[in-house]
Amino acid sequence: MTDAGVVAAPIAPEDHYEVVIIGGGPAGLQAALILARQLRRVLVLDGNRPRHSATMEAHGFLTRDSIPPNELRSVGREQVEQYENAEIQFAQVTRVSRDGEGFRVEARGVRGSRARLVHGERVILATGLKEIFPQLPTLRAFYGTHIHSCIVCDAWNKRDASIAVFGVPESTTLAYRAAQLARIGSHVTLFASEEQVAEVDAERLRLRGVAVDRREIDDVVGERATLTGIRTADGEVVPVEAAFVAPSFDSQIDFLDDDVRPDLDDEGLIVADRVGRTRVQNLYATGELTAPGPEVLIISAGKGARTAIAANRDATAF
């Protein structure tokens, strides 16, 4: 029965899968590849709204350094779909509910694909995270080209540039980010309140050559799609050539019914064991959804592989 007391539509036998993976990024596709090679019948449902859609290149992925993220995902889909027991569909999952010991997964089609209603004996959540940026009117125009969030991924490309560092009000990593970038940029300016970076830490950063600006940011500015500065609330423009922003993140799992919703930690990440098992039987989470959150793509892919191996082991029931 559904919440409204209406008998739920039956699911056709051909729409029963051993594992349904929600999310087709590096973690989800890597999980699908591992499971397909274990002869598990796998379905990947991907809403095709990747967090890295604005990023021109992905870095630090062995054999794939500097590859455009969309190309990385495309190659991954091609490799997974070589296996006849694996299927990938662009579809936005709208509800996951309990169906016996497994799950009922409902999704609406995107990009002209059909809606789906499927059963999964196991579900792996690999949806990634949504970035929530400071409310600056022009930030998105430069994000992925001159403004980035991942220092490990993109700082090398900004070596010897003048760099700004800022973040959402609740940011707790700005001092560490500025210290990292002080080794790489020609000059680093940290925009942070005392609530974000205590004065004792600000003084340590100044000793490393970092300028600490306590003013509120009004916007980022540029010319011809090139970032040229940070405009503060008093109207002054501080010249910079690049910037790194610390966003907050949303796990976006509202499609889960209450009885299949895993616990979240204080950062809003899904609580899971080291291989991705959540407190909900047969429900796994992997990639950026679990602590410590966003990491370089090769680590997300590795976490996907580890979760797939665990799910296959659990399904073996020996």
C-alpha positions as MATLAB code, in Angstrom:
seq = 'MTDAGVVAAPIAPEDHYEVVIIGGGPAGLQAALILARQLRRVLVLDGNRPRHSATMEAHGFLTRDSIPPNELRSVGREQVEQYENAEIQFAQVTRVSRDGEGFRVEARGVRGSRARLVHGERVILATGLKEIFPQLPTLRAFYGTHIHSCIVCDAWNKRDASIAVFGVPESTTLAYRAAQLARIGSHVTLFASEEQVAEVDAERLRLRGVAVDRREIDDVVGERATLTGIRTADGEVVPVEAAFVAPSFDSQIDFLDDDVRPDLDDEGLIVADRVGRTRVQNLYATGELTAPGPEVLIISAGKGARTAIAANRDATAF';
ca = [
       0.000    0.000    0.000;
       1.151    3.555   -0.642;
       0.814    6.381    1.885;
      -2.488    7.304    0.295;
      -3.816    3.791    0.815;
      -3.720    2.920   -2.887;
      -2.333   -0.440   -3.975;
       1.112    0.103   -5.484;
       1.536   -0.781   -9.136;
       3.240   -4.136   -9.661;
       6.776   -4.149  -11.006;
       7.380   -6.217  -14.118;
       9.876   -9.124  -13.748;
      12.219   -7.565  -16.300;
      12.434   -4.465  -14.069;
      13.908   -6.391  -11.143;
      17.614   -5.755  -10.578;
      20.090   -7.121   -8.106;
      21.548   -3.650   -7.585;
      20.179   -0.224   -8.487;
      22.789    2.528   -8.395;
      21.505    6.085   -8.099;
      24.049    8.437   -9.619;
      26.331    8.049  -12.638;
      29.491    9.880  -11.609;
      32.881    8.247  -10.985;
      31.702    6.477   -7.812;
      28.469    5.147   -9.295;
      29.974    4.057  -12.608;
      32.941    2.386  -10.911;
      30.528    0.490   -8.652;
      28.494   -0.570  -11.684;
      31.601   -1.807  -13.497;
      32.703   -3.956  -10.567;
      29.225   -5.441  -10.092;
      28.732   -6.084  -13.805;
      31.947   -8.080  -13.843;
      30.548  -10.138  -10.949;
      27.552  -10.987  -13.178;
      25.155   -8.941  -11.077;
      22.203   -7.440  -12.934;
      22.777   -3.706  -12.460;
      20.850   -0.543  -13.302;
      22.368    2.936  -13.032;
      19.860    5.802  -12.861;
      21.576    9.114  -13.485;
      19.850   12.509  -13.321;
      22.662   13.918  -15.517;
      23.219   16.963  -13.302;
      26.873   16.500  -12.313;
      28.444   18.858   -9.781;
      31.441   19.250  -12.087;
      29.417   20.303  -15.147;
      31.031   23.756  -15.145;
      34.564   22.397  -14.812;
      36.665   22.307  -17.977;
      39.166   19.662  -16.841;
      39.485   16.982  -14.165;
      42.925   16.523  -12.618;
      44.839   13.995  -10.559;
      43.116   10.934  -12.082;
      45.872    8.541  -13.186;
      45.710    7.906  -16.978;
      42.985   10.569  -17.260;
      44.716   13.738  -16.036;
      43.213   16.899  -17.590;
      40.279   15.017  -19.114;
      37.002   17.014  -19.283;
      34.653   15.603  -16.614;
      31.847   15.043  -19.122;
      34.215   12.985  -21.262;
      35.286   10.953  -18.225;
      31.653   10.139  -17.492;
      30.954    9.324  -21.148;
      33.866    6.894  -21.352;
      32.741    5.344  -18.071;
      29.218    4.785  -19.381;
      30.552    3.171  -22.557;
      32.695    0.752  -20.568;
      29.874   -0.225  -18.207;
      27.375   -0.734  -21.029;
      29.699   -3.225  -22.744;
      28.355   -5.720  -20.202;
      24.964   -7.121  -21.195;
      23.888   -7.405  -17.555;
      24.444   -3.666  -16.930;
      22.111   -0.851  -17.942;
      22.414    2.924  -17.653;
      19.532    5.360  -18.041;
      19.257    9.108  -17.677;
      16.412    9.458  -15.177;
      15.738   11.567  -12.090;
      14.859    9.391   -9.088;
      11.764   10.741   -7.372;
      11.121    8.130   -4.689;
      12.760    5.143   -3.041;
      10.584    3.085   -0.726;
      10.797   -0.283    0.972;
       9.682   -3.277   -1.129;
      10.075   -6.430    0.924;
      13.766   -6.767    1.769;
      14.612   -4.640   -1.242;
      13.492   -1.298   -2.632;
      10.956    0.183   -4.998;
      12.616    2.902   -7.080;
      10.594    5.436   -9.056;
      12.179    7.812  -11.553;
      11.060   10.264  -14.198;
      12.836   10.265  -17.504;
      15.190   13.051  -18.572;
      16.507   13.914  -22.035;
      13.614   12.083  -23.653;
      14.092    8.810  -21.768;
      11.168    6.952  -20.279;
      10.012    6.972  -16.675;
      11.040    3.933  -14.684;
       9.552    1.851  -11.887;
      11.976   -0.837  -10.780;
      12.795   -3.145   -7.894;
      16.298   -3.303   -6.496;
      17.411   -5.993   -4.094;
      20.082   -3.503   -3.077;
      20.480    0.219   -3.670;
      23.740    2.155   -3.791;
      23.443    5.921   -3.346;
      26.103    7.694   -5.410;
      24.382   10.996   -6.135;
      27.246   13.197   -5.011;
      26.662   16.568   -3.380;
      25.187   19.886   -4.442;
      27.454   22.886   -3.893;
      25.954   25.902   -2.133;
      28.033   29.010   -2.825;
      28.179   32.441   -1.211;
      25.441   34.681   -2.605;
      27.589   36.622   -5.057;
      25.799   37.691   -8.272;
      28.628   36.982  -10.721;
      30.389   34.003   -9.116;
      28.854   31.378  -11.428;
      30.153   33.211  -14.505;
      33.734   32.393  -13.474;
      33.244   29.073  -11.692;
      35.148   26.255  -13.324;
      37.521   28.564  -15.203;
      38.920   31.147  -12.780;
      37.127   30.216   -9.559;
      37.390   26.686   -8.145;
      36.524   24.839   -4.961;
      39.092   21.995   -4.988;
      42.638   23.083   -4.227;
      44.122   19.615   -4.781;
      42.418   19.447   -8.187;
      43.046   22.913   -9.578;
      45.708   24.859   -7.676;
      48.554   23.690   -9.929;
      46.896   25.462  -12.858;
      46.904   28.721  -10.873;
      50.556   28.600   -9.834;
      52.203   32.024   -9.671;
      48.809   33.769   -9.928;
      47.378   36.251   -7.434;
      44.699   34.248   -5.638;
      41.724   35.086   -3.435;
      40.269   32.702   -0.846;
      36.752   33.031    0.558;
      33.768   30.898    1.501;
      30.284   30.603    2.907;
      29.769   32.104    6.397;
      30.011   28.718    8.114;
      33.347   27.820    6.481;
      35.844   26.285    8.906;
      38.704   25.486    6.493;
      39.610   28.912    5.120;
      42.841   29.305    7.109;
      44.083   25.895    5.972;
      43.125   26.668    2.364;
      45.006   29.955    2.452;
      48.075   28.244    3.909;
      47.990   25.643    1.120;
      47.725   28.291   -1.571;
      50.509   30.427   -0.078;
      52.935   27.821   -1.490;
      51.433   28.079   -4.972;
      50.234   31.591   -5.752;
      52.341   34.709   -6.232;
      50.153   36.410   -3.632;
      47.174   35.203   -1.612;
      44.404   37.323   -0.103;
      42.101   35.668    2.400;
      38.673   37.250    2.828;
      37.361   36.034    6.182;
      35.602   37.312    9.268;
      36.974   36.649   12.741;
      34.223   34.050   13.151;
      35.656   32.180   10.170;
      39.352   32.686   10.969;
      40.433   33.672   14.473;
      42.947   36.496   14.792;
      45.639   34.169   16.141;
      45.393   32.113   12.942;
      45.226   35.245   10.807;
      48.521   36.407   12.290;
      50.155   33.085   11.488;
      48.961   33.433    7.901;
      50.345   36.970    7.657;
      53.756   35.569    8.617;
      53.459   33.348    5.527;
      52.762   36.350    3.351;
      48.988   35.974    3.178;
      46.957   39.190    3.260;
      43.939   38.828    5.552;
      41.029   41.080    4.582;
      38.183   41.256    7.087;
      35.791   43.088    4.750;
      32.638   41.498    3.386;
      32.690   40.589   -0.308;
      30.118   42.287   -2.524;
      30.895   40.402   -5.753;
      33.591   39.054   -8.042;
      34.405   41.134  -11.120;
      36.017   40.553  -14.489;
      36.383   41.572  -18.095;
      35.735   39.409  -21.174;
      35.150   36.294  -19.069;
      38.431   36.821  -17.196;
      38.397   37.295  -13.431;
      40.136   40.526  -12.477;
      39.203   41.189   -8.864;
      37.109   40.874   -5.724;
      34.867   43.822   -4.933;
      34.359   44.451   -1.229;
      31.265   45.956    0.374;
      32.869   49.401    0.516;
      33.327   49.393   -3.269;
      37.074   48.729   -3.492;
      38.234   46.107   -6.003;
      41.147   43.944   -4.859;
      42.973   42.695   -7.987;
      43.227   38.895   -8.306;
      43.654   36.456  -11.175;
      42.039   33.400   -9.583;
      39.994   32.428   -6.552;
      39.168   29.396   -4.462;
      35.803   29.256   -2.728;
      34.737   27.021    0.152;
      31.064   26.113   -0.395;
      28.689   24.211    1.818;
      27.062   21.034    0.532;
      23.651   19.368    0.374;
      23.318   15.578    0.123;
      20.025   15.741   -1.873;
      18.374   12.535   -0.653;
      14.838   13.849   -0.236;
      13.618   11.091   -2.560;
      14.128    8.512    0.215;
      11.081    7.511    2.265;
      11.500    8.045    6.002;
      11.834    4.325    6.741;
      14.747    3.954    4.304;
      16.512    7.188    5.204;
      20.026    6.704    6.636;
      21.504    8.728    9.461;
      23.391   11.946    8.661;
      26.380   13.355   10.509;
      26.856   16.956   11.624;
      28.135   17.883    8.142;
      25.021   16.483    6.454;
      26.908   13.471    5.071;
      25.478    9.957    5.161;
      26.726    7.855    8.056;
      28.141    4.596    6.693;
      30.832    2.101    7.577;
      34.165    2.059    5.752;
      32.705    0.169    2.786;
      29.459    2.123    2.500;
      26.903    0.136    4.475;
      24.300    2.378    6.127;
      22.031    1.548    9.055;
      19.289    0.640    6.531;
      19.500   -2.982    5.460;
      20.711   -3.363    1.846;
      21.157    0.403    1.394;
      24.676    1.666    0.688;
      26.203    5.107    0.185;
      29.449    5.883   -1.563;
      31.576    8.637   -3.059;
      31.163   12.194   -1.820;
      27.991   11.343    0.124;
      30.056    9.845    2.931;
      32.763   11.333    5.153;
      34.911   13.289    4.587;
      32.788   14.570    1.688;
      34.222   15.999   -1.552;
      37.530   14.486   -2.635;
      39.464   14.117   -5.874;
      37.659   11.995   -8.457;
      40.007    9.032   -8.246;
      39.205    8.643   -4.545;
      35.455    8.814   -5.250;
      35.876    6.108   -7.880;
      37.862    3.997   -5.430;
      35.134    4.329   -2.828;
      32.620    3.188   -5.450;
      34.677    0.078   -6.137;
      34.963   -0.713   -2.437;
      31.206   -0.352   -1.915;
      30.447   -2.557   -4.916;
      32.709   -5.295   -3.573;
      30.924   -5.095   -0.212;
      27.473   -5.242   -1.828;
      28.499   -8.267   -3.895;
      29.889   -9.965   -0.806;
      26.711   -9.270    1.158;
      24.545  -10.626   -1.675;
      26.518  -13.849   -1.798;
      24.994  -14.830    1.588;
      27.520  -17.537    2.448;
];
